[in-house]
């Protein structure tokens, strides 16, 4: 499998022609954004954290380490969706789109790290 280039972008940042395959990786549609605004190639709700996990985390920095562990556990149980995303980005660029304000502690950060590890498997 050819390695892909991964990048993160908030849903509130303008799309760019260098984004490659743009995929929303949140379970909930970003507030105040239209389909035209986002210019997505896909919306992978199924790869996002479960509603229960998302609500438990609540973007509380003190829960970050445990959130990462639990989300990776969910990803491990959802390998079909992970592999589909890896196939779509093979040899190209994927931009993971997310809505969270915190650019360092959100599900897209965990997903990107996970996908990078899966590429080397």
XYZ file of C-alpha atoms in Angstrom:
121
model
C 0.000 0.000 0.000
C 1.397 3.399 -0.983
C 1.676 5.811 1.917
C -0.715 8.700 2.015
C -0.172 12.170 3.331
C -2.494 13.090 6.172
C -3.420 16.526 7.387
C -5.965 18.023 9.744
C -8.214 21.001 9.160
C -11.032 22.591 11.108
C -14.392 22.663 9.374
C -14.304 26.447 9.754
C -11.149 26.845 7.647
C -11.519 27.408 3.912
C -11.060 24.398 1.617
C -7.872 24.380 -0.407
C -7.080 22.599 -3.669
C -4.103 20.990 -1.896
C -6.413 19.270 0.609
C -6.796 16.196 -1.561
C -9.557 13.870 -0.353
C -11.586 15.859 2.200
C -13.384 13.739 4.779
C -15.441 14.882 7.751
C -14.567 12.624 10.688
C -17.132 13.898 13.211
C -20.367 12.116 14.062
C -22.228 15.448 14.226
C -22.402 17.953 11.355
C -20.414 21.156 12.122
C -22.655 23.926 13.378
C -23.288 26.726 10.893
C -21.572 25.020 7.938
C -23.279 23.988 4.705
C -22.317 21.202 2.318
C -21.095 23.874 -0.103
C -18.917 25.434 2.614
C -17.171 22.171 3.434
C -16.681 20.777 -0.084
C -16.366 17.245 1.281
C -15.558 14.099 -0.623
C -16.962 11.957 2.197
C -18.458 12.031 5.665
C -17.284 9.071 7.728
C -19.601 9.242 10.746
C -18.923 5.595 11.533
C -15.222 6.243 12.152
C -15.931 9.027 14.654
C -16.036 8.354 18.402
C -19.309 6.927 19.666
C -21.862 9.389 20.985
C -21.288 8.034 24.494
C -17.516 8.541 24.286
C -17.845 11.996 22.749
C -20.254 13.112 25.462
C -18.119 11.592 28.229
C -15.003 13.401 26.959
C -16.708 16.770 26.524
C -13.344 18.191 25.362
C -12.094 18.115 28.946
C -8.259 18.207 28.762
C -8.039 16.156 31.973
C -9.790 13.269 30.173
C -7.576 13.430 27.048
C -5.330 10.423 27.726
C -8.282 8.191 28.612
C -10.265 9.510 25.627
C -7.407 8.537 23.306
C -7.251 5.044 24.793
C -11.008 4.520 24.504
C -11.218 5.930 20.995
C -8.376 3.726 19.751
C -10.245 0.785 21.272
C -13.321 1.778 19.252
C -11.212 2.111 16.099
C -9.801 -1.385 16.653
C -13.369 -2.697 16.577
C -14.111 -0.766 13.388
C -11.238 -1.859 11.164
C -13.430 -2.083 8.065
C -14.009 1.690 8.106
C -10.342 2.368 8.908
C -9.179 0.206 6.006
C -11.676 1.880 3.654
C -10.283 5.287 4.560
C -6.721 4.034 4.034
C -7.689 2.684 0.589
C -9.295 5.983 -0.423
C -6.150 7.898 0.424
C -3.632 5.462 -0.961
C -0.736 7.346 -2.490
C -2.441 10.714 -2.129
C -3.487 13.211 0.492
C -6.361 12.984 2.916
C -7.492 15.965 4.940
C -9.391 14.978 8.055
C -12.018 17.635 8.734
C -13.219 18.221 12.292
C -15.205 20.907 14.134
C -13.624 20.980 17.614
C -12.082 24.251 18.785
C -9.137 22.502 20.444
C -6.675 21.779 17.653
C -4.466 19.545 19.807
C -7.004 17.388 21.645
C -9.762 16.117 19.361
C -10.796 12.899 17.648
C -9.163 13.850 14.333
C -5.749 14.056 16.045
C -6.196 10.541 17.449
C -7.488 9.233 14.119
C -4.554 10.718 12.199
C -2.043 9.114 14.593
C -3.898 5.811 14.306
C -3.977 5.925 10.490
C -0.253 6.717 10.402
C 0.448 3.636 12.514
C -1.826 1.478 10.344
C 0.040 2.558 7.204
C 3.224 1.059 8.592
C 1.613 -2.269 9.572
